[in-house]
Short mmCIF file of C-alpha atoms in Angstrom, two decimals:
data_model
loop_
_atom_site.label_atom_id
_atom_site.label_comp_id
_atom_site.label_asym_id
_atom_site.label_seq_id
_atom_site.Cartn_x
_atom_site.Cartn_y
_atom_site.Cartn_z
CA MET A 863 -13.09 -21.24 -19.88
CA VAL A 864 -10.88 -21.86 -16.67
CA LEU A 865 -10.87 -17.48 -16.30
CA GLU A 866 -14.77 -17.72 -16.75
CA ARG A 867 -15.58 -20.22 -14.57
CA LEU A 868 -12.95 -18.44 -12.50
CA GLU A 869 -14.77 -15.34 -12.45
CA ALA A 870 -18.30 -16.70 -12.18
CA LEU A 871 -17.93 -17.98 -8.80
CA PRO A 872 -19.95 -16.21 -6.30
CA LEU A 873 -18.35 -14.85 -3.30
CA GLY A 874 -17.56 -16.80 -0.38
CA ARG A 875 -15.47 -17.81 2.09
CA PHE A 876 -12.54 -18.30 0.13
CA HIS A 877 -12.01 -14.96 -1.30
CA TYR A 878 -12.48 -13.38 2.36
CA LYS A 879 -9.88 -15.66 3.40
CA LEU A 880 -7.74 -14.11 0.88
CA LEU A 881 -8.54 -10.57 2.08
CA LEU A 882 -8.41 -11.75 5.49
CA VAL A 883 -4.54 -13.24 4.63
CA THR A 884 -3.05 -10.58 2.72
CA GLY A 885 -5.18 -8.22 4.61
CA LEU A 886 -3.00 -9.17 7.75
CA GLY A 887 0.32 -8.37 5.92
CA TRP A 888 -0.65 -4.91 4.87
CA LEU A 889 -1.36 -4.70 9.01
CA PHE A 890 1.67 -5.60 9.79
CA ASP A 891 3.64 -3.64 7.35
CA SER A 892 1.66 -0.59 8.11
CA MET A 893 2.05 -1.32 11.77
CA ASP A 894 6.05 -0.90 11.27
CA THR A 895 5.44 2.11 9.37
CA GLY A 896 3.53 4.14 11.97
CA LEU A 897 5.95 2.87 14.52
CA ILE A 898 9.06 4.84 13.14
CA ALA A 899 6.87 7.35 12.98
CA PHE A 900 5.95 7.41 16.95
CA ILE A 901 9.72 6.44 17.36
CA LEU A 902 11.43 9.23 16.11
CA PRO A 903 10.64 11.86 18.89
CA VAL A 904 11.75 9.55 21.64
CA LEU A 905 14.82 8.41 19.40
CA ALA A 906 16.17 11.71 19.03
CA LYS A 907 15.96 13.11 22.48
CA GLU A 908 18.02 10.19 23.63
CA TRP A 909 20.55 9.77 21.14
CA GLY A 910 19.91 13.98 20.13
CA LEU A 911 18.90 13.48 16.50
CA ALA A 912 19.21 16.99 14.52
CA PRO A 913 15.98 17.11 12.00
CA GLY A 914 17.96 16.12 9.04
CA GLN A 915 19.20 12.77 10.98
CA MET A 916 15.56 12.27 11.71
CA GLY A 917 14.55 13.07 8.32
CA LEU A 918 17.28 10.40 6.85
CA ILE A 919 15.99 7.97 9.21
CA GLY A 920 12.20 8.19 7.85
CA SER A 921 13.25 8.83 3.94
CA ILE A 922 16.14 5.61 3.68
CA GLY A 923 12.98 2.72 4.74
CA LEU A 924 10.94 4.85 1.18
CA ILE A 925 14.46 3.68 -0.72
CA GLY A 926 14.35 0.54 0.27
CA MET A 927 10.54 0.24 -0.45
CA ALA A 928 11.20 1.48 -3.91
CA LEU A 929 13.85 -0.84 -4.92
CA GLY A 930 11.89 -3.54 -3.35
CA ALA A 931 8.60 -2.86 -5.36
CA VAL A 932 10.93 -2.81 -8.32
CA VAL A 933 12.60 -5.67 -7.58
CA SER A 934 9.14 -7.95 -6.46
CA GLY A 935 7.27 -6.65 -8.89
CA THR A 936 9.47 -7.68 -11.85
CA ILE A 937 9.86 -11.15 -10.10
CA ALA A 938 6.53 -12.16 -9.21
CA ASP A 939 5.24 -11.92 -12.73
CA ARG A 940 8.26 -14.60 -13.06
CA ILE A 941 8.05 -16.92 -10.30
CA GLY A 942 5.07 -16.13 -8.76
CA ARG A 943 2.97 -13.82 -6.89
CA LYS A 944 2.84 -16.09 -3.60
CA LYS A 945 6.34 -16.88 -3.76
CA VAL A 946 7.32 -13.65 -3.55
CA PHE A 947 4.43 -12.12 -1.09
CA THR A 948 6.14 -14.62 1.13
CA ILE A 949 9.79 -14.08 0.84
CA THR A 950 9.30 -9.97 1.35
CA VAL A 951 7.07 -10.87 4.39
CA LEU A 952 9.76 -13.11 5.98
CA LEU A 953 12.56 -10.21 5.09
CA TYR A 954 11.07 -7.35 6.80
CA SER A 955 10.54 -9.18 10.01
CA ILE A 956 13.64 -10.18 10.80
CA ALA A 957 14.82 -6.72 9.37
CA SER A 958 12.77 -5.34 11.63
CA ALA A 959 14.06 -7.29 15.11
CA PHE A 960 17.27 -6.45 14.31
CA CYS A 961 16.33 -2.62 14.17
CA ALA A 962 15.26 -3.57 17.98
CA LEU A 963 19.09 -4.47 18.14
CA SER A 964 20.66 -1.06 16.78
CA TRP A 965 23.70 -0.08 18.75
CA ASN A 966 23.86 3.26 16.94
CA TYR A 967 22.40 5.32 14.04
CA GLN A 968 24.43 3.84 11.38
CA SER A 969 23.10 0.87 12.50
CA LEU A 970 19.26 1.35 12.68
CA LEU A 971 19.38 3.28 9.30
CA VAL A 972 20.86 -0.25 7.68
CA PHE A 973 18.79 -2.13 9.25
CA ARG A 974 15.30 0.40 7.88
CA PHE A 975 16.79 -0.30 4.86
CA LEU A 976 16.34 -3.44 5.09
CA VAL A 977 12.74 -3.13 6.45
CA GLY A 978 12.03 -0.82 3.56
CA PHE A 979 12.63 -3.25 0.99
CA GLY A 980 10.24 -6.11 2.36
CA LEU A 981 7.91 -3.90 2.49
CA GLY A 982 8.06 -2.21 -0.35
CA GLY A 983 8.22 -5.44 -1.81
CA GLU A 984 5.20 -6.61 -1.06
CA LEU A 985 2.10 -3.97 -1.70
CA PRO A 986 2.06 -4.18 -4.77
CA VAL A 987 1.99 -7.94 -5.47
CA ALA A 988 -0.33 -8.72 -2.57
CA ALA A 989 -2.92 -5.94 -4.07
CA THR A 990 -1.97 -7.74 -7.62
CA LEU A 991 -3.31 -11.35 -6.01
CA VAL A 992 -6.38 -10.21 -4.81
CA SER A 993 -7.41 -8.21 -8.04
CA GLU A 994 -6.56 -11.07 -10.09
CA TYR A 995 -9.08 -13.84 -7.34
CA ALA A 996 -11.58 -10.82 -6.63
CA PRO A 997 -15.06 -10.46 -9.32
CA SER A 998 -15.27 -7.60 -10.91
CA ARG A 999 -18.61 -6.81 -9.83
CA VAL A 1000 -16.57 -6.31 -6.37
CA ARG A 1001 -12.86 -5.84 -7.41
CA GLY A 1002 -12.82 -2.13 -6.11
CA ARG A 1003 -14.28 -2.86 -3.43
CA PHE A 1004 -11.97 -5.63 -2.05
CA ILE A 1005 -9.24 -3.79 -3.23
CA VAL A 1006 -9.84 -0.99 -1.26
CA LEU A 1007 -11.04 -3.13 1.92
CA LEU A 1008 -7.33 -4.68 1.88
CA GLU A 1009 -5.86 -1.53 1.59
CA SER A 1010 -7.87 -1.16 4.80
CA PHE A 1011 -5.88 -3.38 6.77
CA TRP A 1012 -3.17 -0.81 7.22
CA GLY A 1013 -5.72 1.96 8.89
CA LEU A 1014 -5.94 -0.54 11.08
CA GLY A 1015 -1.78 -0.99 11.10
CA TRP A 1016 -1.78 2.28 12.13
CA ILE A 1017 -4.21 2.00 15.02
CA ALA A 1018 -2.00 -0.71 15.89
CA ALA A 1019 1.01 1.35 16.20
CA ALA A 1020 -0.22 3.95 17.92
CA CYS A 1021 -1.57 1.89 20.81
CA ILE A 1022 2.05 0.34 20.64
CA ALA A 1023 3.32 3.85 21.04
CA TYR A 1024 1.10 4.91 23.86
CA PHE A 1025 0.96 2.02 25.91
CA PHE A 1026 4.54 0.09 25.70
CA ILE A 1027 7.24 3.39 24.55
CA PRO A 1028 6.45 5.35 28.12
CA LEU A 1029 6.87 1.96 29.70
CA TYR A 1030 9.59 0.01 27.68
CA GLY A 1031 11.03 1.98 25.81
CA TRP A 1032 11.49 2.08 22.03
CA ARG A 1033 13.30 -1.34 21.11
CA MET A 1034 10.34 -3.56 22.20
CA ALA A 1035 8.31 -1.28 20.16
CA PHE A 1036 10.44 -2.74 17.04
CA LEU A 1037 10.39 -6.86 18.52
CA ILE A 1038 6.51 -6.18 18.17
CA GLY A 1039 6.68 -5.65 15.09
CA ALA A 1040 8.80 -8.41 14.41
CA LEU A 1041 5.75 -10.69 14.86
CA PRO A 1042 4.54 -11.48 11.46
CA ALA A 1043 7.48 -13.62 11.01
CA LEU A 1044 4.61 -15.93 12.31
CA TYR A 1045 2.80 -15.34 9.94
CA VAL A 1046 4.63 -16.48 6.62
CA CYS A 1047 3.52 -19.69 7.60
CA LEU A 1048 -0.15 -19.00 7.68
CA ILE A 1049 0.77 -17.65 3.71
CA ARG A 1050 1.65 -21.05 2.96
CA LEU A 1051 -1.12 -22.71 3.74
CA HIS A 1052 -4.04 -20.54 3.14
CA MET A 1053 -3.03 -18.68 -0.23
CA PRO A 1054 -2.98 -20.78 -3.63
CA GLU A 1055 -1.14 -18.84 -6.45
CA SER A 1056 -2.98 -16.81 -8.80
CA VAL A 1057 -4.66 -18.97 -11.60
CA ARG A 1058 -4.16 -15.86 -14.15
CA TYR A 1059 -0.64 -15.80 -13.83
CA LEU A 1060 -0.45 -19.74 -13.78
CA LEU A 1061 -2.21 -19.40 -17.36
CA ALA A 1062 0.25 -16.90 -18.44
CA HIS A 1063 3.03 -19.45 -17.99
CA GLY A 1064 1.14 -22.39 -19.35
CA ARG A 1065 0.57 -24.03 -16.14
CA VAL A 1066 -3.04 -24.77 -17.42
CA GLY A 1067 -3.44 -27.95 -15.63
CA GLU A 1068 -2.69 -26.63 -11.86
CA ALA A 1069 -5.00 -23.54 -12.77
CA ARG A 1070 -7.72 -26.15 -13.58
CA GLN A 1071 -6.99 -27.93 -10.22
CA ILE A 1072 -7.18 -24.31 -8.56
CA VAL A 1073 -10.71 -23.36 -9.82
CA VAL A 1074 -12.38 -27.51 -9.71
CA SER A 1075 -10.98 -27.16 -5.71
CA LEU A 1076 -12.21 -22.88 -5.18
CA GLU A 1077 -15.74 -24.59 -7.24
CA ARG A 1078 -15.98 -27.29 -4.38
CA GLN A 1079 -15.34 -24.78 -1.63
CA LEU A 1080 -18.15 -22.22 -2.81
CA HIS A 1081 -20.27 -25.44 -3.56
CA VAL A 1082 -20.75 -25.08 -7.06
CA PRO A 1083 -21.41 -27.57 -9.63
CA VAL A 1084 -18.43 -28.71 -11.04
CA ALA A 1085 -18.31 -29.51 -14.32
CA PRO A 1086 -15.49 -31.48 -16.43
CA PHE A 1087 -13.47 -29.50 -18.44
CA VAL A 1088 -14.64 -30.40 -22.39
CA SER A 1089 -11.34 -29.98 -23.91
CA GLU A 1090 -7.83 -30.89 -22.76
CA LYS A 1091 -6.86 -27.21 -24.55
CA GLU A 1092 -7.34 -23.93 -22.96
CA THR A 1093 -7.08 -21.00 -24.89
CA VAL A 1094 -5.06 -18.88 -23.11
CA PRO A 1095 -4.78 -15.12 -23.37
CA VAL A 1096 -1.89 -13.60 -25.55
CA VAL A 1097 0.06 -11.95 -23.09
CA ALA A 1098 3.74 -9.77 -23.91
CA LYS A 1099 6.89 -10.46 -22.44
CA ALA A 1100 7.15 -8.78 -18.51
CA SER A 1101 9.57 -6.09 -19.45
CA PHE A 1102 9.63 -2.34 -18.55
CA ARG A 1103 9.65 -1.75 -21.83
CA GLU A 1104 6.26 -2.94 -22.23
CA LEU A 1105 4.78 -0.43 -20.10
CA TRP A 1106 5.79 2.55 -22.36
CA LYS A 1107 3.95 1.33 -25.25
CA LYS A 1108 0.32 1.64 -26.53
CA PRO A 1109 -2.28 2.03 -24.92
CA PHE A 1110 0.19 2.20 -21.70
CA ALA A 1111 2.41 4.44 -21.31
CA SER A 1112 0.06 7.49 -20.49
CA ARG A 1113 -1.35 5.26 -17.89
CA THR A 1114 1.84 4.76 -16.86
CA ILE A 1115 3.12 8.21 -16.79
CA MET A 1116 -0.17 9.30 -14.39
CA LEU A 1117 -0.14 6.14 -12.17
CA TRP A 1118 3.86 6.84 -11.82
CA LEU A 1119 2.97 11.08 -10.69
CA VAL A 1120 0.22 10.06 -8.27
CA TRP A 1121 1.85 7.69 -6.88
CA PHE A 1122 5.12 10.15 -6.60
CA GLY A 1123 3.03 13.04 -5.03
CA ILE A 1124 0.66 10.39 -2.67
CA ASN A 1125 3.65 9.04 -1.58
CA PHE A 1126 4.93 12.92 -0.70
CA SER A 1127 2.50 14.24 1.12
CA TYR A 1128 1.44 11.16 2.98
CA TYR A 1129 5.08 9.98 4.09
CA GLY A 1130 5.47 13.74 5.21
CA ILE A 1131 2.94 14.82 6.84
CA PHE A 1132 2.54 11.20 8.57
CA MET A 1133 6.31 10.18 9.29
CA TRP A 1134 6.51 13.81 10.47
CA LEU A 1135 2.98 13.78 12.26
CA PRO A 1136 3.71 12.53 16.45
CA SER A 1137 6.74 15.36 15.80
CA LEU A 1138 5.23 18.28 14.58
CA VAL A 1139 2.20 17.60 16.65
CA PHE A 1140 4.90 17.59 19.97
CA GLN A 1141 6.46 20.64 18.33
CA GLN A 1142 3.05 22.52 18.69
CA GLY A 1143 3.89 22.26 22.43
CA PHE A 1144 1.76 19.10 23.50
CA THR A 1145 3.23 16.54 25.68
CA VAL A 1146 4.53 13.21 23.84
CA VAL A 1147 1.81 11.05 25.93
CA LYS A 1148 -0.66 14.16 24.20
CA THR A 1149 0.59 13.34 21.13
CA PHE A 1150 0.35 9.81 20.94
CA GLU A 1151 -3.94 10.47 22.12
CA TYR A 1152 -4.20 12.89 19.14
CA VAL A 1153 -2.60 10.81 16.84
CA LEU A 1154 -4.35 8.39 17.54
CA ILE A 1155 -7.60 10.30 17.33
CA MET A 1156 -6.21 11.56 13.76
CA THR A 1157 -5.70 7.45 12.48
CA LEU A 1158 -8.72 6.15 13.70
CA ALA A 1159 -10.41 8.52 11.38
CA GLN A 1160 -9.07 6.61 8.28
CA LEU A 1161 -11.18 3.86 8.81
CA PRO A 1162 -14.19 5.73 7.75
CA GLY A 1163 -12.38 6.82 5.00
CA TYR A 1164 -11.06 3.80 3.43
CA TYR A 1165 -14.87 1.98 3.75
CA CYS A 1166 -16.31 5.19 2.43
CA ALA A 1167 -14.40 4.30 -0.37
CA ALA A 1168 -14.81 1.32 -0.69
CA TRP A 1169 -18.46 1.94 -1.32
CA LEU A 1170 -17.93 4.89 -3.89
CA VAL A 1171 -15.36 3.06 -6.03
CA ASP A 1172 -17.51 0.41 -7.64
CA LYS A 1173 -19.94 3.28 -7.97
CA ILE A 1174 -18.85 6.17 -8.98
CA GLY A 1175 -15.62 4.79 -10.73
CA ARG A 1176 -11.80 4.91 -9.97
CA LYS A 1177 -11.24 8.30 -11.19
CA TYR A 1178 -13.65 10.26 -9.93
CA THR A 1179 -13.15 8.57 -6.16
CA LEU A 1180 -9.95 8.89 -6.45
CA SER A 1181 -9.77 13.00 -7.67
CA THR A 1182 -11.82 13.94 -5.47
CA PHE A 1183 -10.85 12.24 -2.59
CA LEU A 1184 -7.25 13.53 -3.28
CA LEU A 1185 -8.81 16.67 -3.82
CA PHE A 1186 -10.35 16.96 0.18
CA SER A 1187 -7.38 15.97 1.45
CA GLY A 1188 -5.79 19.70 -0.09
CA VAL A 1189 -8.01 21.39 1.93
CA ALA A 1190 -7.66 19.11 4.59
CA SER A 1191 -3.76 19.58 4.96
CA TYR A 1192 -4.21 23.65 4.31
CA PHE A 1193 -6.34 24.47 7.41
CA PHE A 1194 -4.64 21.35 9.62
CA GLY A 1195 -1.37 23.47 8.33
CA HIS A 1196 -2.77 26.58 10.05
CA ALA A 1197 -5.02 25.00 13.05
CA SER A 1198 -4.68 27.55 16.01
CA THR A 1199 -6.29 25.14 18.89
CA ALA A 1200 -5.99 21.26 19.76
CA ALA A 1201 -9.96 20.86 19.20
CA THR A 1202 -8.58 22.13 15.12
CA LEU A 1203 -6.02 20.31 14.87
CA MET A 1204 -7.56 17.15 15.77
CA MET A 1205 -10.63 17.89 13.75
CA TRP A 1206 -8.67 18.69 10.42
CA GLY A 1207 -5.90 16.07 11.32
CA SER A 1208 -8.77 13.57 11.17
CA VAL A 1209 -10.28 15.09 8.03
CA MET A 1210 -7.08 14.57 6.69
CA SER A 1211 -7.03 10.94 7.89
CA PHE A 1212 -10.37 9.93 5.79
CA PHE A 1213 -9.59 11.09 2.36
CA ASN A 1214 -5.80 10.41 2.07
CA LEU A 1215 -5.87 6.94 3.48
CA GLY A 1216 -9.64 6.56 1.24
CA ALA A 1217 -7.47 7.72 -2.23
CA TRP A 1218 -4.37 5.15 -1.36
CA GLY A 1219 -7.21 2.54 -0.68
CA VAL A 1220 -8.42 3.82 -5.10
CA LEU A 1221 -5.30 4.10 -6.11
CA TYR A 1222 -4.56 0.50 -5.16
CA THR A 1223 -7.06 -1.06 -6.83
CA TYR A 1224 -6.79 1.53 -9.91
CA THR A 1225 -3.25 0.44 -10.59
CA PRO A 1226 -3.39 -3.18 -11.47
CA GLU A 1227 -6.02 -2.54 -12.91
CA GLN A 1228 -4.46 -0.74 -15.62
CA TYR A 1229 -2.15 -3.27 -17.10
CA PRO A 1230 -2.86 -7.07 -18.67
CA THR A 1231 -1.34 -10.25 -15.98
CA ALA A 1232 2.04 -10.42 -17.85
CA ILE A 1233 3.07 -6.78 -16.76
CA ARG A 1234 0.72 -6.46 -13.94
CA ALA A 1235 2.87 -7.15 -11.33
CA LEU A 1236 5.46 -5.51 -13.16
CA GLY A 1237 3.64 -2.66 -13.92
CA SER A 1238 2.17 -1.97 -10.34
CA GLY A 1239 5.47 -2.05 -8.98
CA TRP A 1240 7.03 0.38 -10.92
CA ALA A 1241 4.26 2.66 -10.45
CA ALA A 1242 4.63 1.86 -6.84
CA GLY A 1243 8.65 2.44 -6.91
CA PHE A 1244 8.88 5.35 -8.84
CA GLY A 1245 6.12 7.09 -6.22
CA ARG A 1246 8.53 5.38 -3.11
CA PHE A 1247 10.64 8.92 -4.68
CA GLY A 1248 8.88 11.25 -3.60
CA GLY A 1249 8.17 9.88 0.14
CA MET A 1250 12.09 9.55 0.47
CA ALA A 1251 12.24 13.54 -0.82
CA ALA A 1252 9.19 14.27 1.72
CA PRO A 1253 10.61 12.78 5.32
CA MET A 1254 14.43 15.05 4.28
CA MET A 1255 12.91 17.98 2.85
CA VAL A 1256 10.68 18.87 5.62
CA GLY A 1257 13.55 18.34 8.00
CA ALA A 1258 15.32 21.06 6.02
CA LEU A 1259 12.27 23.65 6.28
CA LEU A 1260 12.09 22.83 10.08
CA ALA A 1261 15.94 23.64 10.23
CA ARG A 1262 15.72 26.91 7.90
CA ASN A 1263 12.47 27.97 10.56
CA PHE A 1264 10.15 27.55 7.98
CA GLY A 1265 6.38 27.31 10.59
CA PHE A 1266 4.19 24.53 10.69
CA GLY A 1267 1.51 26.11 8.19
CA SER A 1268 4.08 26.73 5.55
CA VAL A 1269 5.15 22.79 5.24
CA PHE A 1270 1.51 22.01 5.28
CA TYR A 1271 0.69 24.22 2.68
CA MET A 1272 3.19 22.56 0.33
CA PHE A 1273 1.00 19.11 1.06
CA ALA A 1274 -2.42 20.93 -0.24
CA LEU A 1275 -0.55 21.89 -3.74
CA VAL A 1276 0.75 18.74 -3.76
CA PHE A 1277 -2.86 16.73 -3.65
CA VAL A 1278 -4.51 19.57 -5.31
CA ALA A 1279 -2.03 18.74 -9.07
CA VAL A 1280 -1.97 15.12 -8.35
CA ALA A 1281 -5.97 15.48 -8.62
CA VAL A 1282 -5.82 17.33 -11.60
CA ILE A 1283 -3.77 14.80 -13.21
CA VAL A 1284 -5.87 11.73 -12.38
CA LEU A 1285 -8.89 13.84 -14.07
CA SER A 1286 -6.67 14.77 -17.16
CA LEU A 1287 -5.09 11.27 -17.50
CA GLY A 1288 -6.77 8.94 -15.90
CA VAL A 1289 -8.60 6.27 -17.98
CA GLU A 1290 -12.10 4.18 -15.85
CA SER A 1291 -11.83 0.58 -14.95
CA LYS A 1292 -14.48 0.16 -13.05
CA GLN A 1293 -16.36 -3.22 -13.30
CA LYS A 1294 -14.02 -4.16 -16.29
CA ASP A 1295 -12.83 -7.49 -16.94
CA LEU A 1296 -8.72 -7.95 -16.17
CA GLU A 1297 -8.43 -9.80 -19.61
CA SER A 1298 -10.28 -7.09 -21.49
CA ILE A 1299 -7.22 -4.92 -21.07
CA SER A 1300 -4.61 -7.82 -22.15
CA GLU A 1301 -6.84 -7.57 -25.08
CA GLY A 1302 -5.59 -3.96 -25.57
CA LEU A 1303 -1.94 -4.60 -25.34
CA VAL A 1304 -2.47 -7.67 -27.87
CA LYS A 1305 -4.30 -5.17 -30.28
CA ALA A 1306 -1.49 -2.15 -29.48
CA LYS A 1307 1.24 -4.98 -31.15
#
């Protein structure tokens, strides 16, 4: 009864406020990730860093993100989505402020690890929370729109890099990245705990109170609950082993491979993008301008994916966007003029970030409530290994005199490979009720 009434709620102010509150967290996360990409070429010049050292600065944050995603996904299924979301936002904000105080290369590595731990922990939990509140008919659109805040964060990072770094230096950029600490208070005021999480843990009274409160906010006639008892979905205890039981083993394999591939390509490309463009002969200021233009192309990519994901489905939208990301990556690596560089870079951003939005929609839908955050966290965590490897691999390739085109030829192949994996192993989940996935787990028992 509680879930039926939750699902029947009309879209209203609550849903959009939840999207905004969680989206702002993603914006600040993205801004921090983008800032390190823009800071790297400046930092390399000031500290005299070798390409391998630059790659490690990018990769150490991904190591933290991998651990953060796994740990937060595990405990979010035990202590709640809201608590974990708040803790992780606070952690990465404080660590970002300490990055501004770094006194040498080693201290920066430590602080970047802590930033990554908080960042990696927040993203899958936020996606899980929104997916558990958004009605089935618009759930895909909502998660992609949530992911679109990532693009806004990159735009903010590019603007900070363009306007602040040349005047005030890289330390000021890190201090600006610490602003989300103030945002934690907003989270506590405006974000309820997941109703599905509460029901799965037998907290029926709290779940009912939230649903009644939402009905009143959305001007829905409030009816009393007929029975004191509530039919709670039968769900398994959250454990890593559940991810490898039928029918979830094939989904887990597919998601881990796709997360690995998209992380490898995304962080390999965008962590090095300002430095690679700079190496093509453009000045630092011109580099920031070109990367900002490429970043702006992310937004229409998200909005296009948000429209398609509930029209043609998650599986086909994701595979299409991944495939075209690979095509654009190939031509970007072979661009010979500023115009073609910007054009193919913009196309690459359009499809790459649109694919991210669909993946964040798709992942939580593959698991039931009891293991949803756990499954999402492990998929994201495993994917971060791809993100760790890519910046270091690019640094190693450049140190061995591999060209700009060779690096992007590698990324193009990875994009095409993961597109094929989605088509081969993916299960469509468009507009399916989340509880139908829970029933799949029960039947498998």
